Tab-separated table of C-alpha atoms in Angstrom:
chain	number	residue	atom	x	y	z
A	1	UNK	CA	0.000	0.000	0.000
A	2	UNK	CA	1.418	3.371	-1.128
A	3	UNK	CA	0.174	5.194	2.553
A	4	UNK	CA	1.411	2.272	4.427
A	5	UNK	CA	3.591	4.088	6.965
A	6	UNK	CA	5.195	2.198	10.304
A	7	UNK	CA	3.878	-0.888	8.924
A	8	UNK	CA	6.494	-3.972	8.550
A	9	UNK	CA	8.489	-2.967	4.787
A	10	UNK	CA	9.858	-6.430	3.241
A	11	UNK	CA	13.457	-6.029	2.415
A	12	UNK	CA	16.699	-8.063	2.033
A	13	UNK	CA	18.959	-6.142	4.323
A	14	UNK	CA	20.937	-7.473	7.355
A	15	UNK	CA	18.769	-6.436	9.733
A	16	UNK	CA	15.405	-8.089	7.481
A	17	UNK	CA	17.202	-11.664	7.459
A	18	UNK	CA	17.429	-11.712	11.566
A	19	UNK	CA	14.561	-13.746	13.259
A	20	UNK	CA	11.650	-11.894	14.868
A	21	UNK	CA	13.556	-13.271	18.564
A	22	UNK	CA	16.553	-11.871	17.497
A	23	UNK	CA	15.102	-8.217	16.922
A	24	UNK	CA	13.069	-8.431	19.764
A	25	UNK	CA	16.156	-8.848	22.224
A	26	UNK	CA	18.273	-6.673	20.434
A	27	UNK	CA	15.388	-3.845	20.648
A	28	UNK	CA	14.945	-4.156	24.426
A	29	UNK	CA	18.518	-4.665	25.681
A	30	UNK	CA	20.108	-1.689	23.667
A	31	UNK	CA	17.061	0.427	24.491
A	32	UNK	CA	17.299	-0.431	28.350
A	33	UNK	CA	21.208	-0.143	27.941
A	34	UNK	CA	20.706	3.524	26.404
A	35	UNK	CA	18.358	4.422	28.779
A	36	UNK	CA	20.323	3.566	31.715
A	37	UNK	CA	23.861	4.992	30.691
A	38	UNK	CA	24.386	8.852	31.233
A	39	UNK	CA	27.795	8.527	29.539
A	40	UNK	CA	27.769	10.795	26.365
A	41	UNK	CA	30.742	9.028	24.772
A	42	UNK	CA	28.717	5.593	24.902
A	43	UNK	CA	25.388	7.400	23.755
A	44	UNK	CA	26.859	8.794	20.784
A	45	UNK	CA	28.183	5.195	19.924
A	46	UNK	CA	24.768	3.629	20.339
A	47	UNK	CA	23.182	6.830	18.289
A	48	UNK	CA	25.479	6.274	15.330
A	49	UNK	CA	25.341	2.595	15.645
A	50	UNK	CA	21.339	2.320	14.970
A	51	UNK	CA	21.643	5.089	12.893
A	52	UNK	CA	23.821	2.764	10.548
A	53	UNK	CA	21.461	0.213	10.691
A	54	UNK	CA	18.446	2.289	10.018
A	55	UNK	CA	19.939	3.476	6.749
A	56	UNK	CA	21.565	0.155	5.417
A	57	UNK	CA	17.484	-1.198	5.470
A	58	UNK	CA	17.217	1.478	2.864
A	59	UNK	CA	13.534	2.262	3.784
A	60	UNK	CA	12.312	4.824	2.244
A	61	UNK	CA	12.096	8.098	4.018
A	62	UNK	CA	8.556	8.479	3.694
A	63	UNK	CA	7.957	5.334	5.501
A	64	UNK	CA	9.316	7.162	8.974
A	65	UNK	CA	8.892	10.895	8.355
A	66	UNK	CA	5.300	11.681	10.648
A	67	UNK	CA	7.135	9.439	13.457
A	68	UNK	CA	10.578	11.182	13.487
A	69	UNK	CA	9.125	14.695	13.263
A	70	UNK	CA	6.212	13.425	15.960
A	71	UNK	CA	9.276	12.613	18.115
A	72	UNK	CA	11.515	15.328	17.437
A	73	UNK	CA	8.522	17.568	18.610
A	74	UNK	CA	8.322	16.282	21.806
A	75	UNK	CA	11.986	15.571	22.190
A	76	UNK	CA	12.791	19.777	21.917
A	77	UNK	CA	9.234	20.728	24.216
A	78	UNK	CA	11.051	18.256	26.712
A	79	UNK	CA	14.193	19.779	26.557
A	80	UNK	CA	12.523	23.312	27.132
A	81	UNK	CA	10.189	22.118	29.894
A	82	UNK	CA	13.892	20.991	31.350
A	83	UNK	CA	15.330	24.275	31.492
A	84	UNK	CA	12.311	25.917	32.396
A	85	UNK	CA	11.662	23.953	35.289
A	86	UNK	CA	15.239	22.760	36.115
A	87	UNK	CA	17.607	25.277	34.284
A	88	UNK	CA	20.731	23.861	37.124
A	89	UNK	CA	19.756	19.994	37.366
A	90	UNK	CA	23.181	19.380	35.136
A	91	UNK	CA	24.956	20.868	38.079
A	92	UNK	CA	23.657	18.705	40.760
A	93	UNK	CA	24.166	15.775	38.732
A	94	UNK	CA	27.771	16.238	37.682
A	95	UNK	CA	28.906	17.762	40.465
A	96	UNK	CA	29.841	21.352	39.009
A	97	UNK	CA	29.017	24.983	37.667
A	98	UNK	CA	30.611	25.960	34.331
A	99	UNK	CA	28.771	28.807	33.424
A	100	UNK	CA	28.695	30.150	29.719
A	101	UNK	CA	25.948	32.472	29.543
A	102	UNK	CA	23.765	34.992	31.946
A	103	UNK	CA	23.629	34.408	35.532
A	104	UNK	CA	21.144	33.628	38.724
A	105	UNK	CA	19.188	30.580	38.304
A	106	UNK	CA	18.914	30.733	35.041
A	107	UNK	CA	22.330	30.361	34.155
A	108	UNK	CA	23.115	28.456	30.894
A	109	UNK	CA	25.999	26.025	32.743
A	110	UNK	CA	28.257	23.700	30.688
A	111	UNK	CA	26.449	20.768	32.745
A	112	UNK	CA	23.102	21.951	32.045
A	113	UNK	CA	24.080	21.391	28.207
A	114	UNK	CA	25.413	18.112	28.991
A	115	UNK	CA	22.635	16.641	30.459
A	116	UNK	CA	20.362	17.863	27.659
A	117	UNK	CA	22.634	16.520	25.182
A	118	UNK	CA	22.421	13.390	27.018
A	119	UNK	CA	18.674	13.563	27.252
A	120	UNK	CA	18.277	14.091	23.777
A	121	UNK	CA	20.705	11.239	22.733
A	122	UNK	CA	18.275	8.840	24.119
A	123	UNK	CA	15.601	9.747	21.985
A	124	UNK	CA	18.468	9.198	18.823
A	125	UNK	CA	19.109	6.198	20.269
A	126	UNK	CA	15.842	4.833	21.365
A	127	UNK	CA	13.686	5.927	17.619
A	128	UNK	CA	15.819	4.324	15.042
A	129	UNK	CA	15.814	1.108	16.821
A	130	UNK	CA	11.977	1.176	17.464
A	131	UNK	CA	11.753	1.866	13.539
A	132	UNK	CA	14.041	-1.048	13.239
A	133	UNK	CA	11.901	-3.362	14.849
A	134	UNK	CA	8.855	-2.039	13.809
A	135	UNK	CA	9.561	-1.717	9.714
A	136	UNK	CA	12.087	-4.574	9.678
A	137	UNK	CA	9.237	-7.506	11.622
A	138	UNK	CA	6.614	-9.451	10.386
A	139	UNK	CA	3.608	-9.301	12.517
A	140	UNK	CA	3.626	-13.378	12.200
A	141	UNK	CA	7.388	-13.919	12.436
A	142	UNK	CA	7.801	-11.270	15.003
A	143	UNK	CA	5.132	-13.620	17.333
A	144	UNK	CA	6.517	-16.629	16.669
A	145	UNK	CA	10.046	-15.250	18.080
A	146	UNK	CA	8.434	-13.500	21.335
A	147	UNK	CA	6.996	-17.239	21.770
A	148	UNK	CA	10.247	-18.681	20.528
A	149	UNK	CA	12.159	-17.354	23.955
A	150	UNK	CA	9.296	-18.063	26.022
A	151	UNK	CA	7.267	-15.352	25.853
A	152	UNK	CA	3.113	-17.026	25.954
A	153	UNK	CA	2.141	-17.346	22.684
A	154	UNK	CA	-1.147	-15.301	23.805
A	155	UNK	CA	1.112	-12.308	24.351
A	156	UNK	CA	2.628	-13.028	21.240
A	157	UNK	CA	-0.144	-13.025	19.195
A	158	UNK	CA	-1.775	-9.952	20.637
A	159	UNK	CA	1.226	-8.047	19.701
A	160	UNK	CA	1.149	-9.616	15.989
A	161	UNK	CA	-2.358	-8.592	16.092
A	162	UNK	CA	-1.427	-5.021	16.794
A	163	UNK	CA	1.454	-4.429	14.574
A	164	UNK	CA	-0.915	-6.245	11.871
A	165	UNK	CA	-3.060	-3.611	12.407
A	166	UNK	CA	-1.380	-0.578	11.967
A	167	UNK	CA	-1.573	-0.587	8.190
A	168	UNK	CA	-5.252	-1.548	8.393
A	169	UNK	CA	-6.188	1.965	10.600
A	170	UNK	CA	-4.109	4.167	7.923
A	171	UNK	CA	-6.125	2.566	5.239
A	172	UNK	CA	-9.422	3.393	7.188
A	173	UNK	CA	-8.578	6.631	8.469
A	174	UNK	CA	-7.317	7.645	4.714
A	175	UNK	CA	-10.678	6.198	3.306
A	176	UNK	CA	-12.619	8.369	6.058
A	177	UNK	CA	-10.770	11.117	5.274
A	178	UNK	CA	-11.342	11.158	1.435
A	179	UNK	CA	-15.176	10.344	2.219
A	180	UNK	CA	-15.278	13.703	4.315
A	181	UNK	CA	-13.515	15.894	1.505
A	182	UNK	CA	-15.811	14.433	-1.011
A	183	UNK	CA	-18.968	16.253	0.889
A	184	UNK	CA	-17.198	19.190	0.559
A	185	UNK	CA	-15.630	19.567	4.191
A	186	UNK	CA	-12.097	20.675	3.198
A	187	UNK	CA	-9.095	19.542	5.595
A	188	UNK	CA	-6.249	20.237	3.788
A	189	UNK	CA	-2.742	23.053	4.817
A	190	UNK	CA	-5.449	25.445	3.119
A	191	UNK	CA	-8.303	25.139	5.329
A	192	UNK	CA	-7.989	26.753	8.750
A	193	UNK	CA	-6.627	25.668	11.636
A	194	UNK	CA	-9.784	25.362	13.704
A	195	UNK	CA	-11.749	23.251	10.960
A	196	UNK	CA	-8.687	20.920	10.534
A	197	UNK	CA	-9.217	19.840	14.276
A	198	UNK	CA	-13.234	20.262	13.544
A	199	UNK	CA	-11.939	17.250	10.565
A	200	UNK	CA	-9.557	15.192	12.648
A	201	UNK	CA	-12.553	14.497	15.124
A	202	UNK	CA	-14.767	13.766	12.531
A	203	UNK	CA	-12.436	11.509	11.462
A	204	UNK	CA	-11.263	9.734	14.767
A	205	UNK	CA	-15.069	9.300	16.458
A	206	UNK	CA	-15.987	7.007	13.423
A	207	UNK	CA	-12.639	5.137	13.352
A	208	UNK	CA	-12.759	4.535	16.935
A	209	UNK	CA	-16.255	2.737	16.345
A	210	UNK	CA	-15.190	0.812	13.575
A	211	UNK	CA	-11.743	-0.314	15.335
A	212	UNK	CA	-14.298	-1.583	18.227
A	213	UNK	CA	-16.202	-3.277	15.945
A	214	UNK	CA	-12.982	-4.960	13.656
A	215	UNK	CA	-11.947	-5.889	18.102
A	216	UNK	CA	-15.091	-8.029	18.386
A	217	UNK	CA	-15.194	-9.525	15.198
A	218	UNK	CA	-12.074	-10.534	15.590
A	219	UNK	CA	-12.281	-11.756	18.946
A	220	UNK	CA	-15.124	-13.867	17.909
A	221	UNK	CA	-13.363	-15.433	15.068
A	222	UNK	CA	-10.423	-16.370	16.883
A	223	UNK	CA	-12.990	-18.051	19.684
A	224	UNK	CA	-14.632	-19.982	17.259
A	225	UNK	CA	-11.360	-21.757	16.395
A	226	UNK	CA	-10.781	-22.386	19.910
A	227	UNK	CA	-7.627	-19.862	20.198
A	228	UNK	CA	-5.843	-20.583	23.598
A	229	UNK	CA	-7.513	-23.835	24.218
A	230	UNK	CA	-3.543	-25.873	24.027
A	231	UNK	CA	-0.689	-25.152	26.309
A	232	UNK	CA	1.436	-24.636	22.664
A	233	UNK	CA	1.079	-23.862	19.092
A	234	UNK	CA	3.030	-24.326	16.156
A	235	UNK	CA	3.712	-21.104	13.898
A	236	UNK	CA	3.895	-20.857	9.869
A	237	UNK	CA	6.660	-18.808	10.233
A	238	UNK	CA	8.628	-19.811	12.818
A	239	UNK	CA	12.584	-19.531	12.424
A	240	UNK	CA	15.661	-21.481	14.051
A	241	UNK	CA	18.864	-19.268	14.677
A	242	UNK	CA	20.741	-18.952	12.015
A	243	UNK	CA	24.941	-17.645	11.822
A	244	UNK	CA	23.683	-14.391	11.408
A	245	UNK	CA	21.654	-14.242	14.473
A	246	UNK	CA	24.093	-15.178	16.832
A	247	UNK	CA	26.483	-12.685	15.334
A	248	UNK	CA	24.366	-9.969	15.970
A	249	UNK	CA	23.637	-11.570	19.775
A	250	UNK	CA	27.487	-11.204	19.826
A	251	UNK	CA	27.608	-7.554	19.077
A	252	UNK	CA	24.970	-6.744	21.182
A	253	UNK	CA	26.469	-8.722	24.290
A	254	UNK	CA	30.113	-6.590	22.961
A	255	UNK	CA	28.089	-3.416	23.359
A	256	UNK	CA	26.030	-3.879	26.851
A	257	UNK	CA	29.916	-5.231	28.352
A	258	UNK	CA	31.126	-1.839	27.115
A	259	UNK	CA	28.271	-0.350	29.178
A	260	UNK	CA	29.316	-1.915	31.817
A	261	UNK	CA	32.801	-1.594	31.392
A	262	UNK	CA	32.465	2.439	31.426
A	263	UNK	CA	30.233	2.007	34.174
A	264	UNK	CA	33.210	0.045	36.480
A	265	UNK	CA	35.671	3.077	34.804
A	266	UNK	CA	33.956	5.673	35.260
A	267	UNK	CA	32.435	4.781	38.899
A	268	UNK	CA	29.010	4.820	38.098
A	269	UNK	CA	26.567	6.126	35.323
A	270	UNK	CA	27.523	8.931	34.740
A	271	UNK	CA	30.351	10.692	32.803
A	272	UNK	CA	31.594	14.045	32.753
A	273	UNK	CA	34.893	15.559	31.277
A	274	UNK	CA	35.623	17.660	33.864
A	275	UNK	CA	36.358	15.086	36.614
């Protein structure tokens, strides 16, 4: 589908041949790692590292834009709210006043700049590698890997499920959309802002009733063929770990000892260059 956007995108790139287990574990220990480390030097290395990997899936820009600008959005209010609300929490958590600009409480520190570096490197770490897993995964191959390392395949499947929908609500939401332009009720950059929100509610009561609905029909189907009656379940796609997987289990245990390394180092979590 030409709208499909943060639905999965096949492809023949490293990170496409890796099993749905395989992305799943890599996803959740190098976001963890990220979000635990305050070390800028190891941040950076993480935010260049998914970066890589993002653009050797050669997805097409398109395919990511509304979630990276979504993000970025919120990543610079957060960083604002920060300042505004804790313009010398850098200080307190490195231990030291560098100041570069103004004065009072207020004062633009060194630390202060540091810390919102830092705080911002976790969203460049953290968005690739959800777009990874989430543009890179089947919706079947991804559950068969959550169930794979022992995840219940009831969880699994409800996350399929989900992912597996995302396409289907752009394709609804786009087909309520064009209904509501054909009676003449304009929604486009052109119209104003007011009756583009007047349009997006217009647009999200009756897709909320219908995504109810698709819930229960689905739910019923999936009860008539007694889904969850067995302990197990075999999958269509399941995979076995191949050379490729356990390479990249190899770079991501390399990268979480390097954590921890700079972690034993540096003393703790935290890393600052003037100590």
């Amino acid at each position: 589908m030409a709208n499909n956007i943060l639905g999965y995108q096949p492809g023949n790139s490293f990170v496409h041949r890796l099993t749905g287990g395989t992305k799943l574990l890599g996803f959740l220990v190098l976001t963890i790692t990220g979000m635990l480390s305050f070390d800028l030097r190891y941040l950076l290395l993480l935010t260049v590292f998914s970066l890589v990997l993002l653009w050797q899936t050669h997805i097409a820009w398109a395919k990511m834009a509304l979630l990276v600008k979504t993000v970025s959005v919120f990543a610079l209010m957060n960083l604002i709210l920060i300042y505004l609300f804790a313009p010398q929490y850098g200080t307190q958590l490195f231990a030291g006043k560098h100041i570069l600009l103004g004065s009072g409480g207020y004062a633009l520190t060194s630390e202060q700049l540091l810390y919102e570096g830092i705080v911002l490197l976790k969203y460049a770490v953290s968005l690739p590698l959800a777009l990874l897993f989430l543009l890179t995964t089947n919706p079947s191959e991804f559950a068969a890997g959550m169930n794979k390392i022992g995840i219940s395949y009831r969880v699994a499947y409800a996350f399929a499920l989900t992912l597996r929908y995302i396409p289907d609500i752009q394709a609804e939401y786009q087909m309520i959309a064009n209904a509501q332009q054909a009676r003449g009720f304009e929604m486009s950059r052109k119209a104003p802002l007011k009756q583009r929100i007047q349009g997006a509610v217009r647009i999200v009561i009756p897709l909320m009733l219908s995504s109810l609905d698709r819930i229960d029909e689905i739910s019923r189907a999936m009860d008539l063929r007694r889904f969850g009656l067995k302990k197990r379940r075999t999958w269509y796609y399941e995979q076995v770990f191949k050379k490729i997987d356990w390479l990249a289990f190899i770079v991501v245990i390399g990268l979480v000892l390097l954590s921890v390394g700079l972690i034993v180092t540096n003393g703790g979590r935290y890393w600052s260059p003037w100590h």
